[in-house]
Coordinates of C-alpha atoms in Angstrom, one line a residue:
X1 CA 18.3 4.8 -16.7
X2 CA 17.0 2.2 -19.4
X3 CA 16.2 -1.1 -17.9
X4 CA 18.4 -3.7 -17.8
X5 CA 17.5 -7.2 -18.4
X6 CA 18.1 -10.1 -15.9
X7 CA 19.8 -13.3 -16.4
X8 CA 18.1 -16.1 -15.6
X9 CA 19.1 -19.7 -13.9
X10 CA 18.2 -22.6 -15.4
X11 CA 15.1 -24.0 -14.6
X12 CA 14.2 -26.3 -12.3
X13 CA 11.3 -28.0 -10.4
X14 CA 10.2 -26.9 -6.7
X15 CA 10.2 -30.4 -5.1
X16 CA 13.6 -31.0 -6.8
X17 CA 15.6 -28.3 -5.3
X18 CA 13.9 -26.2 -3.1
X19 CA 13.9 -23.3 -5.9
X20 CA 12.8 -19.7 -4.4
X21 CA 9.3 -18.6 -5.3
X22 CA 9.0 -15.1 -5.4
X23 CA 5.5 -13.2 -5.8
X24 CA 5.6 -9.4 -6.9
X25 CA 3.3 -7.1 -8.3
X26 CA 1.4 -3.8 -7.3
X27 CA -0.3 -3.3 -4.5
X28 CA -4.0 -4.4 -4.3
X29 CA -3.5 -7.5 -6.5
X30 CA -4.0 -10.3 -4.0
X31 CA -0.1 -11.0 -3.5
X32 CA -0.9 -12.3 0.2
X33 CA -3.5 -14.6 -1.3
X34 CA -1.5 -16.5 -3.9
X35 CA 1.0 -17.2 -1.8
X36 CA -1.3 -18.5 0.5
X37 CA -3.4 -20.6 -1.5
X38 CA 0.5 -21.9 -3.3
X39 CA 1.2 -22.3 -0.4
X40 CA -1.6 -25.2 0.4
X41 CA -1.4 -26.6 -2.9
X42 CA 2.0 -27.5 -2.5
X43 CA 1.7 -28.5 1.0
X44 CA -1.6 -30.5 0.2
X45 CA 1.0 -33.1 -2.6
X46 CA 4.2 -33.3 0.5
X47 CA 6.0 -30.1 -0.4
X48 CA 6.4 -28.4 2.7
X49 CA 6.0 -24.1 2.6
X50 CA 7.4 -21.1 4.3
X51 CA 6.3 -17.7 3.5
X52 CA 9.1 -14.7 3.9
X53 CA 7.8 -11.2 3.8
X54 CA 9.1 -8.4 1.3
X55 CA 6.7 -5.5 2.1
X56 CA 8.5 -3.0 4.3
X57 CA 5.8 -1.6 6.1
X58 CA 4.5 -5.0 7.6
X59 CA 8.0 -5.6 9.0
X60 CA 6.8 -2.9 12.0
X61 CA 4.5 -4.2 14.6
X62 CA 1.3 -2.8 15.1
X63 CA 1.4 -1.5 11.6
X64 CA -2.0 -3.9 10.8
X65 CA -4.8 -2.0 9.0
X66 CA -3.1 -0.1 6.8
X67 CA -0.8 -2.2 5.1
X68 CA -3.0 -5.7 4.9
X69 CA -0.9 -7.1 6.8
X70 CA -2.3 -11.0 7.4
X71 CA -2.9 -11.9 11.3
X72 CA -2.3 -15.2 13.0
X73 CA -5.4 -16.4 12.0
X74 CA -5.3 -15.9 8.6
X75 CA -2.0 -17.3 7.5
X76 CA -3.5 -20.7 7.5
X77 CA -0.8 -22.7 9.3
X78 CA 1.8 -22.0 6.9
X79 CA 4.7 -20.5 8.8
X80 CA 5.2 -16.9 8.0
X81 CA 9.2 -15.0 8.7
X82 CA 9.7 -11.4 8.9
X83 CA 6.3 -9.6 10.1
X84 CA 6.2 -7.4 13.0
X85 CA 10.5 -7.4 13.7
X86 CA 10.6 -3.7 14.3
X87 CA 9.6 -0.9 16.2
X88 CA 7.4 1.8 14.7
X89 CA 10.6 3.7 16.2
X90 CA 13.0 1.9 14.2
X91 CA 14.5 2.9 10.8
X92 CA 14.0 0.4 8.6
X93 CA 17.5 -0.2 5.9
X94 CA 17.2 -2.7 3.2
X95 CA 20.7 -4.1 3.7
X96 CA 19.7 -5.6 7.4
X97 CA 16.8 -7.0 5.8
X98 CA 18.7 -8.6 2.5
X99 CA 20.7 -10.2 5.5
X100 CA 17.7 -11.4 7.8
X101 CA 15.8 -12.4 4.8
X102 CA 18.2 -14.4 3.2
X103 CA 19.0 -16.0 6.8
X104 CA 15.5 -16.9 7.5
X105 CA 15.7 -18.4 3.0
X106 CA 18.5 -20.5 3.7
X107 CA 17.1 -22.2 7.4
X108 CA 13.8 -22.9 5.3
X109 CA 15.5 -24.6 2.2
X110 CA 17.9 -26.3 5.3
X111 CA 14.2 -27.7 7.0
X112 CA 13.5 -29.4 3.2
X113 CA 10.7 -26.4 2.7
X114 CA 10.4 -23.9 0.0
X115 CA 11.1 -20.7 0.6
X116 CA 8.4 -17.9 -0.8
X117 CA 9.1 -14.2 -0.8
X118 CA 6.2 -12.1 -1.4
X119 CA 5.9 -8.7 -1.1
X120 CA 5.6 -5.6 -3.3
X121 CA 8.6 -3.8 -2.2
X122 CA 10.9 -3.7 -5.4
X123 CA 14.2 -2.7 -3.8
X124 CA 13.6 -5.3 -0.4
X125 CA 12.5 -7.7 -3.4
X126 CA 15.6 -7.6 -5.4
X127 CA 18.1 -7.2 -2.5
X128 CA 17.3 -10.7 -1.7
X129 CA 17.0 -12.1 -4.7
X130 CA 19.8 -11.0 -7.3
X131 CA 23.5 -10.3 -5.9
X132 CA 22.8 -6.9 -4.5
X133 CA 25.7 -5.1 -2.8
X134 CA 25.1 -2.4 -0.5
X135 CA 27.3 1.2 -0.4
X136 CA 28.3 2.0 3.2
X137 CA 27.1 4.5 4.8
X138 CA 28.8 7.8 6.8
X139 CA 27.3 9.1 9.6
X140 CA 28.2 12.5 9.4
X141 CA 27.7 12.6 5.7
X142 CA 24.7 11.2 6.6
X143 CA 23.5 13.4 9.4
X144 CA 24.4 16.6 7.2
X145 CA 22.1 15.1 4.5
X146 CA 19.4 15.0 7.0
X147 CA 19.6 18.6 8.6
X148 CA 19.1 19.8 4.9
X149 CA 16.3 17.4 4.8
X150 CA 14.9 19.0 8.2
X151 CA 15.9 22.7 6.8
X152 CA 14.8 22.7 3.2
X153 CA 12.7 20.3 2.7
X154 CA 12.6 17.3 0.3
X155 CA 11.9 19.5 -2.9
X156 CA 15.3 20.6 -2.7
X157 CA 17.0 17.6 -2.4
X158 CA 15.1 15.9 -4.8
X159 CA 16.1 19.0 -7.3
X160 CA 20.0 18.2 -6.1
X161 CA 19.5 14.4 -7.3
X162 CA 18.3 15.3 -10.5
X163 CA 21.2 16.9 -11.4
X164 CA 23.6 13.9 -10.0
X165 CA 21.2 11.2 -10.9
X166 CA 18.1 11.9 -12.7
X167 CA 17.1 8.1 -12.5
X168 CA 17.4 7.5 -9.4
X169 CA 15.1 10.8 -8.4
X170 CA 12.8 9.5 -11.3
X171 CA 12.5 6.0 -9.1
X172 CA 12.0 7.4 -5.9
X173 CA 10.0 10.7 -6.8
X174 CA 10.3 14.6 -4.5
X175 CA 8.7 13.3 -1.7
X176 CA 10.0 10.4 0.1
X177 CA 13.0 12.2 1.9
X178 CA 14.8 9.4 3.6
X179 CA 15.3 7.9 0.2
X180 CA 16.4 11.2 -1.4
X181 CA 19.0 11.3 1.6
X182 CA 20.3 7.8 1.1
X183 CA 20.8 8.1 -2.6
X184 CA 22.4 11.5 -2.1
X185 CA 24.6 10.3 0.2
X186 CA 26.0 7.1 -2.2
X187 CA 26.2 9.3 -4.5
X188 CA 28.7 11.2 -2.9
X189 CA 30.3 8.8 -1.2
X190 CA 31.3 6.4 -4.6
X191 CA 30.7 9.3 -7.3
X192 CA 28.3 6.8 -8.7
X193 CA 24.3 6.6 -9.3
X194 CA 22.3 5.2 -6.0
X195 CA 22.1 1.5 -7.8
X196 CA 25.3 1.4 -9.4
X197 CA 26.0 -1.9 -7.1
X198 CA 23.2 -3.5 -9.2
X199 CA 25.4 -5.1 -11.7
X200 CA 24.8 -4.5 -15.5
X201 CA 23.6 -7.9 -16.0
X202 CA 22.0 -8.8 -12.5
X203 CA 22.2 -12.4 -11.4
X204 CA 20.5 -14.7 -8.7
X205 CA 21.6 -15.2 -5.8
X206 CA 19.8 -18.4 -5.5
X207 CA 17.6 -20.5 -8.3
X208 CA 14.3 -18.6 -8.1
X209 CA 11.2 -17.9 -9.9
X210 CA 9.6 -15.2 -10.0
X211 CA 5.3 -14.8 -10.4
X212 CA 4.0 -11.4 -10.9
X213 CA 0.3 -10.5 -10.5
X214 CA -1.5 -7.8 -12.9
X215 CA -4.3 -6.3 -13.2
X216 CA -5.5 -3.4 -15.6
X217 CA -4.7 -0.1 -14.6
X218 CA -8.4 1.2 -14.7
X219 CA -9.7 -1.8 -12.2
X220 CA -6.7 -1.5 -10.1
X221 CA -7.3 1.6 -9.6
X222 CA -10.5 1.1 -8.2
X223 CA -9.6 -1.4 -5.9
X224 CA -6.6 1.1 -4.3
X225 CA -9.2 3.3 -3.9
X226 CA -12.1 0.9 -2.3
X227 CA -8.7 -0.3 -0.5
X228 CA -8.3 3.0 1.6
X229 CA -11.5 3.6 1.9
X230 CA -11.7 0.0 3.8
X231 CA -8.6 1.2 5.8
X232 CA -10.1 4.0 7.4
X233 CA -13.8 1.9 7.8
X234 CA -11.6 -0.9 9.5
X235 CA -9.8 1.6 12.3
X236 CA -6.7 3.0 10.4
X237 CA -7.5 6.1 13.0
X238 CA -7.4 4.4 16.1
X239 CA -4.9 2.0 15.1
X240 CA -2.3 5.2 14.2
X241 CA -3.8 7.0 17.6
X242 CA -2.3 3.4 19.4
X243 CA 0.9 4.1 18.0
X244 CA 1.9 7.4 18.7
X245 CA 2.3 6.5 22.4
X246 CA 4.7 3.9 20.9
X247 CA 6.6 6.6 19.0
X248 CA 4.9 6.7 15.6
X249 CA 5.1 10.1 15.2
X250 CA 9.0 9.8 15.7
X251 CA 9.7 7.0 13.3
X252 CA 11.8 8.3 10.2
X253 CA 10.4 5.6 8.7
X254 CA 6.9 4.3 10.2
X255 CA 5.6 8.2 10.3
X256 CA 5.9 8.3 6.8
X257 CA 4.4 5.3 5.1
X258 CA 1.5 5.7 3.0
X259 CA -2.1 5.9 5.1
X260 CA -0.2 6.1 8.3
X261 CA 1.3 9.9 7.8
X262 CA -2.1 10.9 6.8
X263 CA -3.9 9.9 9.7
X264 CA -1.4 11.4 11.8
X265 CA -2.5 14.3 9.7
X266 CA -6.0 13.8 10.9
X267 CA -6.0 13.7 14.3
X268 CA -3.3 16.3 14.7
X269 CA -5.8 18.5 12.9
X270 CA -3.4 19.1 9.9
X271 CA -6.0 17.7 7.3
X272 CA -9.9 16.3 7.5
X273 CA -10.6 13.0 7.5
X274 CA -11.5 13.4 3.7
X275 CA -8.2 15.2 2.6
X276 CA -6.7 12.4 4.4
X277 CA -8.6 9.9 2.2
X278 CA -7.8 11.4 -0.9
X279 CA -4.2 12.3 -0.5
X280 CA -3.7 8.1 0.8
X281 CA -5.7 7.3 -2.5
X282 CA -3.7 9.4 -4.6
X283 CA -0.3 8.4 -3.1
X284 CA -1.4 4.7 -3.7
X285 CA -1.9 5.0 -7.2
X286 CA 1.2 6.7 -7.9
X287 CA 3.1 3.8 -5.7
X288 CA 2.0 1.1 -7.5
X289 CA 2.4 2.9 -10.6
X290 CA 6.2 2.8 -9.5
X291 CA 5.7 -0.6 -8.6
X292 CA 4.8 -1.8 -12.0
X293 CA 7.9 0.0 -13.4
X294 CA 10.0 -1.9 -11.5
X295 CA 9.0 -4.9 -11.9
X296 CA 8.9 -5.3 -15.9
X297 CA 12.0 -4.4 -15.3
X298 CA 13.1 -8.1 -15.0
X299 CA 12.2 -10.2 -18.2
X300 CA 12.2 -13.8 -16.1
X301 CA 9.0 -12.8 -14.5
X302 CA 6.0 -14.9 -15.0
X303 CA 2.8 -12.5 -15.5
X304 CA -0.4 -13.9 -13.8
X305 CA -3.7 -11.9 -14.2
X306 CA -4.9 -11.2 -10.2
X307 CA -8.4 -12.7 -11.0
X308 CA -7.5 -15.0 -13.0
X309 CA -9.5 -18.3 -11.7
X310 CA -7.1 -21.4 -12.7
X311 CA -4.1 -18.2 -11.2
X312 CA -2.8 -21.5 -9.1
X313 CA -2.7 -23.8 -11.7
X314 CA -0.6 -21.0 -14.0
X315 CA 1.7 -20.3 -11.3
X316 CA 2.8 -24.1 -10.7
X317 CA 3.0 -24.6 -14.4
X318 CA 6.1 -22.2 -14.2
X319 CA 7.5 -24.0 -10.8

């Protein structure tokens, strides 16, 4: 599918109306950061700030090391919505989180603050932020969808989508079966592609503006790397052996996140601890290689190099 360019609002100034700051980019570019040190700048001058997450993964509690997720004591006193709300045994569904995110959006703007969503999810992302319906859903449609999941594997489901919708099985790639399931099952339930409720010229849902980190491909992907290799340093191991007494190993969606189903693979004995490091690594790369795709998909978004030292200063010029 070609992308599709999104309409913008007109502009306006943070302390004016409360405008939605949004921070994207791949992972490993310092997302958390910015938004932190935004964050301070604007509280430093009277602009009070809320952070909203958008990554998945650190919506699950206990799910620390291996998705950076910031603790406590690093958020700096800003107030921080949306980390650690599920179970590792929950499933997590981007249409319950358009609606808690928005929620927690609206009570912020209501308190005078400004609202920032960060995060590197690209579908969580843009669920909040453009008007984004969501297909139903039919449970036994669905539930026949995931036996053939269980009983042949996501190869062949991925190979179904192609035929049916070849961008959506470009976006979401052979591997990630509870995706292939979902967008199998809109498919067949509206006879449309998996984002055909994106509308052909997307608009916001709320005045926002959108900051995106970058960072050449080459040095990004040495940091992923260094990044995983950090992740099993810092504990990923006995921070995934924590879990499965909680029911990681059950989680349809927890299990499978990046890092996590590898060390599962570790200390069930499935792979070494080096297999388990270079399959994480490799999986990274090609994540926020999907990552970047999505996001130059929208033309409003401001580009900020990650290192860039004045990367304050150029993201409040655009605010």
């Amino acid at each position: 599918m070609p992308a599709r360019p999104y309409r913008s609002t007109p502009s306006t100034t943070v302390s004016a109306n409360r405008v939605l700051v949004v921070i994207v980019g791949p992972t490993g570019t310092g997302k958390s950061e910015l938004s932190l040190d935004l964050a301070e700048s604007l509280t430093a001058e009277g602009t009070p700030v809320e952070i909203v997450n958008a990554d998945a993964m650190q919506l699950y509690r206990g799910m620390d090391i291996g998705t950076a997720k910031l603790g406590a004591d690093e958020q700096r006193g800003i107030p921080h919505h949306l980390l650690d709300v599920l179970a590792v045994t929950d499933e997590a569904a981007v249409a319950r989180y358009q609606t808690e995110a928005r929620s927690a959006i609206e009570d912020i703007a209501a308190r005078g603050a400004v609202p920032i969503l960060v995060g590197g999810s690209g579908l969580y992302v843009s669920s909040v932020v453009f008007d984004f319906q969501f297909p139903a859903t039919d449970p036994v449609l669905r539930a026949r969808l995931e036996a053939d999941l269980v009983e042949q594997g996501p190869g062949v489901l991925y190979a179904r989508l192609k035929v049916v919708d070849p961008g959506a099985a470009a976006r979401i790639g052979a591997s990630n079966g509870r995706r292939l399931v979902r967008a199998l099952e809109v498919v067949e339930l509206t006879g449309a592609p998996h984002l055909a409720a994106l509308p052909g010229e997307p608009v916001y849902w709320r005045p926002a503006v959108t900051l995106g980190l970058r960072a050449p491909r080459e040095e990004l992907t040495a940091r992923l790397d260094a990044r995983v290799d950090r992740m099993w340093a810092g504990g990923l191991l006995d921070e995934v052996r924590g879990l499965i007494p909680a029911g990681l190993e059950t989680g349809v969606t927890a299990s499978r996140a990046i890092g996590y189903a590898q060390a599962l693979g570790q200390l069930s004995g499935r792979l070494s601890q080096a297999e388990a490091i270079e399959q994480t690594q490799q999986l990274t790369r090609r994540y926020a290689r999907r990552q970047v795709s999505w996001f130059k998909r929208s033309q409003d978004t401001h580009w900020i190099d990650y290192d860039a030292p004045d990367r304050v200063a150029a993201a409040r010029s655009h605010l």
